PDB file of C-alpha atoms in Angstrom:
ATOM      1  CA  MET A   1       0.074  -0.130  -0.050  1.00 94.00           C
ATOM      2  CA  LYS A   2       0.827   3.578  -0.655  1.00 97.00           C
ATOM      3  CA  VAL A   3       0.064   6.379   1.554  1.00 98.00           C
ATOM      4  CA  VAL A   4       0.365  10.505   0.655  1.00 98.00           C
ATOM      5  CA  ALA A   5       0.170  12.784   3.722  1.00 98.00           C
ATOM      6  CA  LEU A   6       0.025  16.282   2.724  1.00 97.00           C
ATOM      7  CA  VAL A   7       1.024  18.632   5.975  1.00 97.00           C
ATOM      8  CA  SER A   8       0.689  22.311   5.981  1.00 97.00           C
ATOM      9  CA  VAL A   9       2.536  24.345   8.590  1.00 97.00           C
ATOM     10  CA  LYS A  10       2.611  27.174  10.073  1.00 96.00           C
ATOM     11  CA  PRO A  11       4.032  30.259   9.029  1.00 95.00           C
ATOM     12  CA  GLY A  12       8.589  30.072  10.051  1.00 95.00           C
ATOM     13  CA  GLN A  13       7.535  26.303  11.555  1.00 96.00           C
ATOM     14  CA  ASP A  14       9.233  24.682   8.777  1.00 95.00           C
ATOM     15  CA  GLU A  15      12.696  23.865  10.560  1.00 96.00           C
ATOM     16  CA  ALA A  16      11.226  23.062  14.116  1.00 96.00           C
ATOM     17  CA  PHE A  17       8.747  20.388  11.422  1.00 97.00           C
ATOM     18  CA  VAL A  18      11.812  19.155   9.081  1.00 97.00           C
ATOM     19  CA  GLU A  19      13.075  18.208  12.949  1.00 96.00           C
ATOM     20  CA  ALA A  20      10.228  16.760  14.610  1.00 96.00           C
ATOM     21  CA  ALA A  21      10.428  14.509  10.959  1.00 97.00           C
ATOM     22  CA  ARG A  22      13.680  13.430  10.726  1.00 97.00           C
ATOM     23  CA  ILE A  23      13.125  11.317  14.310  1.00 96.00           C
ATOM     24  CA  CYS A  24      10.345   9.843  12.416  1.00 97.00           C
ATOM     25  CA  VAL A  25      12.059   9.238   9.195  1.00 98.00           C
ATOM     26  CA  ALA A  26      14.739   7.614  10.738  1.00 98.00           C
ATOM     27  CA  ALA A  27      12.637   5.087  12.832  1.00 98.00           C
ATOM     28  CA  SER A  28       9.823   5.129  10.206  1.00 98.00           C
ATOM     29  CA  ARG A  29      12.514   3.567   7.897  1.00 98.00           C
ATOM     30  CA  ALA A  30      13.915   0.822  10.097  1.00 98.00           C
ATOM     31  CA  GLU A  31       9.809  -0.740  10.653  1.00 98.00           C
ATOM     32  CA  PRO A  32       9.750  -4.144   8.849  1.00 97.00           C
ATOM     33  CA  GLY A  33       6.917  -3.713   6.238  1.00 98.00           C
ATOM     34  CA  VAL A  34       8.275  -0.497   5.375  1.00 98.00           C
ATOM     35  CA  ILE A  35      10.038  -0.552   1.750  1.00 98.00           C
ATOM     36  CA  HIS A  36      10.044   3.678   0.942  1.00 97.00           C
ATOM     37  CA  TYR A  37       9.394   6.458   3.479  1.00 98.00           C
ATOM     38  CA  GLU A  38      10.580   9.641   2.537  1.00 98.00           C
ATOM     39  CA  LEU A  39       9.410  13.386   3.613  1.00 98.00           C
ATOM     40  CA  TRP A  40       9.034  15.797   0.437  1.00 98.00           C
ATOM     41  CA  GLN A  41       8.217  19.839   0.457  1.00 97.00           C
ATOM     42  CA  GLU A  42       6.067  21.112  -2.268  1.00 95.00           C
ATOM     43  CA  ALA A  43       8.245  23.146  -4.561  1.00 94.00           C
ATOM     44  CA  GLU A  44       5.156  25.752  -5.342  1.00 91.00           C
ATOM     45  CA  GLY A  45       1.944  27.144  -3.848  1.00 84.00           C
ATOM     46  CA  GLU A  46       0.922  26.158  -0.423  1.00 87.00           C
ATOM     47  CA  ARG A  47       4.779  24.538  -0.336  1.00 91.00           C
ATOM     48  CA  ARG A  48       3.199  21.298   2.678  1.00 97.00           C
ATOM     49  CA  PHE A  49       5.121  18.667   3.122  1.00 98.00           C
ATOM     50  CA  VAL A  50       5.331  16.004   1.102  1.00 98.00           C
ATOM     51  CA  PHE A  51       5.644  12.300   3.105  1.00 98.00           C
ATOM     52  CA  ASN A  52       5.384   9.297   0.739  1.00 98.00           C
ATOM     53  CA  GLU A  53       4.969   6.005   2.478  1.00 98.00           C
ATOM     54  CA  LEU A  54       4.823   2.776   0.923  1.00 98.00           C
ATOM     55  CA  TYR A  55       4.370  -0.783   2.321  1.00 98.00           C
ATOM     56  CA  VAL A  56       4.587  -4.542   1.926  1.00 97.00           C
ATOM     57  CA  ASP A  57       0.444  -4.645   2.921  1.00 96.00           C
ATOM     58  CA  ASP A  58      -1.859  -2.852   5.064  1.00 95.00           C
ATOM     59  CA  ALA A  59      -0.939  -4.970   8.608  1.00 97.00           C
ATOM     60  CA  ALA A  60       2.480  -2.932   7.795  1.00 98.00           C
ATOM     61  CA  VAL A  61       0.591   0.638   7.334  1.00 97.00           C
ATOM     62  CA  ALA A  62      -2.077  -0.435  10.856  1.00 97.00           C
ATOM     63  CA  SER A  63       1.989  -1.468  12.563  1.00 98.00           C
ATOM     64  CA  HIS A  64       3.513   1.784  11.689  1.00 98.00           C
ATOM     65  CA  ILE A  65       0.669   3.981  12.624  1.00 97.00           C
ATOM     66  CA  ALA A  66       0.712   2.637  16.453  1.00 98.00           C
ATOM     67  CA  SER A  67       4.370   2.714  16.705  1.00 98.00           C
ATOM     68  CA  ASP A  68       5.483   5.079  19.214  1.00 97.00           C
ATOM     69  CA  HIS A  69       7.888   7.308  17.738  1.00 97.00           C
ATOM     70  CA  PHE A  70       4.677   7.860  15.135  1.00 97.00           C
ATOM     71  CA  LYS A  71       2.593   9.090  18.442  1.00 97.00           C
ATOM     72  CA  ALA A  72       5.372  11.024  19.267  1.00 97.00           C
ATOM     73  CA  PHE A  73       5.579  12.347  15.936  1.00 97.00           C
ATOM     74  CA  GLY A  74       2.169  13.654  16.365  1.00 96.00           C
ATOM     75  CA  LEU A  75       2.143  15.533  19.650  1.00 96.00           C
ATOM     76  CA  ALA A  76       5.624  17.496  18.916  1.00 94.00           C
ATOM     77  CA  VAL A  77       4.232  18.824  15.273  1.00 95.00           C
ATOM     78  CA  ARG A  78       0.427  19.211  16.882  1.00 93.00           C
ATOM     79  CA  ASP A  79       1.336  23.148  17.161  1.00 94.00           C
ATOM     80  CA  LEU A  80       3.382  23.326  14.607  1.00 97.00           C
ATOM     81  CA  ALA A  81       0.475  21.993  11.612  1.00 96.00           C
ATOM     82  CA  SER A  82      -1.794  24.798  10.572  1.00 96.00           C
ATOM     83  CA  ALA A  83      -4.441  22.435   9.989  1.00 94.00           C
ATOM     84  CA  ARG A  84      -5.588  18.458  10.030  1.00 94.00           C
ATOM     85  CA  PRO A  85      -3.088  16.364   7.171  1.00 95.00           C
ATOM     86  CA  THR A  86      -4.488  15.384   4.086  1.00 97.00           C
ATOM     87  CA  ILE A  87      -4.012  11.364   4.108  1.00 97.00           C
ATOM     88  CA  ILE A  88      -4.222   9.168   1.000  1.00 98.00           C
ATOM     89  CA  PRO A  89      -4.332   5.461   1.007  1.00 96.00           C
ATOM     90  CA  THR A  90      -4.007   4.182  -2.340  1.00 96.00           C
ATOM     91  CA  LYS A  91      -3.702   1.171  -4.141  1.00 91.00           C
ATOM     92  CA  PRO A  92      -2.039  -0.186  -7.559  1.00 91.00           C
ATOM     93  CA  VAL A  93      -3.662  -0.080 -10.659  1.00 95.00           C
ATOM     94  CA  ASP A  94      -2.764  -2.825 -12.946  1.00 95.00           C
ATOM     95  CA  ILE A  95      -2.671  -1.458 -16.345  1.00 93.00           C
ATOM     96  CA  GLY A  96      -0.724  -4.180 -18.082  1.00 87.00           C
TER      97      GLY A  96
END
């Protein structure tokens, strides 16, 4: 399963968000079932942060959400975000 998460951060809080994300990304990459876990930022427009995540299955996603480092990240960035994140779970499309 692929998950894309978009996070809008309050003005002036980009560096604090990245520092908090650094810990979560490193720990997430070490989780069993995580194939790919990256943090990007939109180049234009709102400049939201974009988590690009790829897991072996739904159980790996559930394990990630239940992890201590993910919960700690959520608490750490609660006051940095300007809105609730947009979470987009996706599934592959067989195009042959």
